[in-house]
PDB file of C-alpha atoms in Angstrom:
ATOM      1  CA  UNK A   1      -4.897   6.686 -10.035  1.00  0.00           C
ATOM      2  CA  UNK A   2      -3.677  10.177  -9.292  1.00  0.00           C
ATOM      3  CA  UNK A   3      -1.308  10.567  -6.536  1.00  0.00           C
ATOM      4  CA  UNK A   4      -0.107  13.690  -4.744  1.00  0.00           C
ATOM      5  CA  UNK A   5       2.498  14.929  -2.123  1.00  0.00           C
ATOM      6  CA  UNK A   6       1.511  18.340  -0.830  1.00  0.00           C
ATOM      7  CA  UNK A   7       3.879  20.762   0.991  1.00  0.00           C
ATOM      8  CA  UNK A   8       5.749  23.903   0.686  1.00  0.00           C
ATOM      9  CA  UNK A   9       8.957  22.382   0.368  1.00  0.00           C
ATOM     10  CA  UNK A  10      10.155  21.546   3.359  1.00  0.00           C
ATOM     11  CA  UNK A  11      12.574  18.412   4.411  1.00  0.00           C
ATOM     12  CA  UNK A  12       9.605  16.242   5.598  1.00  0.00           C
ATOM     13  CA  UNK A  13       7.858  17.208   2.363  1.00  0.00           C
ATOM     14  CA  UNK A  14      10.649  16.112   0.119  1.00  0.00           C
ATOM     15  CA  UNK A  15      10.704  12.838   1.882  1.00  0.00           C
ATOM     16  CA  UNK A  16       7.410  11.694   1.753  1.00  0.00           C
ATOM     17  CA  UNK A  17       7.852  12.475  -1.824  1.00  0.00           C
ATOM     18  CA  UNK A  18      10.814  10.087  -1.798  1.00  0.00           C
ATOM     19  CA  UNK A  19       8.729   7.457   0.044  1.00  0.00           C
ATOM     20  CA  UNK A  20       6.098   7.555  -2.230  1.00  0.00           C
ATOM     21  CA  UNK A  21       7.973   7.403  -5.206  1.00  0.00           C
ATOM     22  CA  UNK A  22       9.662   4.003  -4.149  1.00  0.00           C
ATOM     23  CA  UNK A  23       6.815   2.475  -2.775  1.00  0.00           C
ATOM     24  CA  UNK A  24       5.070   2.840  -6.256  1.00  0.00           C
ATOM     25  CA  UNK A  25       8.243   1.652  -8.030  1.00  0.00           C
ATOM     26  CA  UNK A  26       8.029  -1.368  -5.674  1.00  0.00           C
ATOM     27  CA  UNK A  27       4.636  -2.314  -6.387  1.00  0.00           C
ATOM     28  CA  UNK A  28       5.128  -2.171  -9.864  1.00  0.00           C
ATOM     29  CA  UNK A  29       2.808   0.852 -10.879  1.00  0.00           C
ATOM     30  CA  UNK A  30       3.282   3.303 -13.119  1.00  0.00           C
ATOM     31  CA  UNK A  31       1.447   6.240 -11.551  1.00  0.00           C
ATOM     32  CA  UNK A  32       2.873   9.188 -11.675  1.00  0.00           C
ATOM     33  CA  UNK A  33       3.569  11.187  -8.612  1.00  0.00           C
ATOM     34  CA  UNK A  34       2.896  14.883  -8.729  1.00  0.00           C
ATOM     35  CA  UNK A  35       4.528  17.328  -5.760  1.00  0.00           C
ATOM     36  CA  UNK A  36       2.084  20.416  -5.156  1.00  0.00           C
ATOM     37  CA  UNK A  37       3.814  23.441  -3.516  1.00  0.00           C
ATOM     38  CA  UNK A  38       1.228  25.908  -4.250  1.00  0.00           C
ATOM     39  CA  UNK A  39      -0.351  26.721  -0.713  1.00  0.00           C
ATOM     40  CA  UNK A  40      -3.626  27.836  -2.454  1.00  0.00           C
ATOM     41  CA  UNK A  41      -4.133  24.530  -3.785  1.00  0.00           C
ATOM     42  CA  UNK A  42      -2.658  22.178  -0.562  1.00  0.00           C
ATOM     43  CA  UNK A  43      -5.439  24.768   1.418  1.00  0.00           C
ATOM     44  CA  UNK A  44      -8.313  23.674  -1.296  1.00  0.00           C
ATOM     45  CA  UNK A  45      -7.498  20.404  -0.469  1.00  0.00           C
ATOM     46  CA  UNK A  46      -8.303  20.566   2.920  1.00  0.00           C
ATOM     47  CA  UNK A  47      -5.174  20.334   4.419  1.00  0.00           C
ATOM     48  CA  UNK A  48      -4.167  21.993   7.386  1.00  0.00           C
ATOM     49  CA  UNK A  49      -0.938  19.837   8.194  1.00  0.00           C
ATOM     50  CA  UNK A  50       1.856  19.048   5.603  1.00  0.00           C
ATOM     51  CA  UNK A  51       3.283  17.134   4.294  1.00  0.00           C
ATOM     52  CA  UNK A  52       0.368  15.296   3.103  1.00  0.00           C
ATOM     53  CA  UNK A  53      -0.757  12.493   0.701  1.00  0.00           C
ATOM     54  CA  UNK A  54      -3.435  12.644  -1.560  1.00  0.00           C
ATOM     55  CA  UNK A  55      -5.100   9.603  -3.333  1.00  0.00           C
ATOM     56  CA  UNK A  56      -7.389  10.060  -6.108  1.00  0.00           C
ATOM     57  CA  UNK A  57      -8.479  13.370  -4.359  1.00  0.00           C
ATOM     58  CA  UNK A  58      -8.893  12.092  -1.085  1.00  0.00           C
ATOM     59  CA  UNK A  59      -6.391  12.915   1.739  1.00  0.00           C
ATOM     60  CA  UNK A  60      -4.786   9.582   3.282  1.00  0.00           C
ATOM     61  CA  UNK A  61      -2.115  11.221   5.685  1.00  0.00           C
ATOM     62  CA  UNK A  62      -1.400  14.768   6.554  1.00  0.00           C
ATOM     63  CA  UNK A  63       1.031  16.392   9.148  1.00  0.00           C
ATOM     64  CA  UNK A  64       3.018  13.231   9.238  1.00  0.00           C
ATOM     65  CA  UNK A  65       5.440  11.143   7.151  1.00  0.00           C
ATOM     66  CA  UNK A  66       4.369   7.405   7.204  1.00  0.00           C
ATOM     67  CA  UNK A  67       6.498   4.608   6.995  1.00  0.00           C
ATOM     68  CA  UNK A  68       7.151   2.826   3.457  1.00  0.00           C
ATOM     69  CA  UNK A  69       4.837   0.041   4.446  1.00  0.00           C
ATOM     70  CA  UNK A  70       2.118   1.922   5.364  1.00  0.00           C
ATOM     71  CA  UNK A  71       2.107   4.054   1.832  1.00  0.00           C
ATOM     72  CA  UNK A  72       2.352   0.992   0.274  1.00  0.00           C
ATOM     73  CA  UNK A  73      -0.580  -0.281   2.084  1.00  0.00           C
ATOM     74  CA  UNK A  74      -2.765   2.944   0.754  1.00  0.00           C
ATOM     75  CA  UNK A  75      -1.784   2.631  -2.309  1.00  0.00           C
ATOM     76  CA  UNK A  76      -3.064  -1.258  -2.683  1.00  0.00           C
ATOM     77  CA  UNK A  77      -5.880  -0.259  -1.036  1.00  0.00           C
ATOM     78  CA  UNK A  78      -6.612   2.516  -3.347  1.00  0.00           C
ATOM     79  CA  UNK A  79      -6.607   0.154  -6.343  1.00  0.00           C
TER      80      UNK A  79
END
């Protein structure tokens, strides 16, 4: 599974990155989490508001930082 956190490096983006990494660990997954800060790549993903969570090419969350439990549910559903 490919997991990306998209954002320009703001505090909310870093918070989402941390939560996603925590969720991956808690779910005992070995997926790599990629942090994308390039605005051109973010725009190409169709994201207008950051931070965003993209799983296997699909934008799951945009413009907010979800709670850890929601992230875990999204990752579990994307198996």
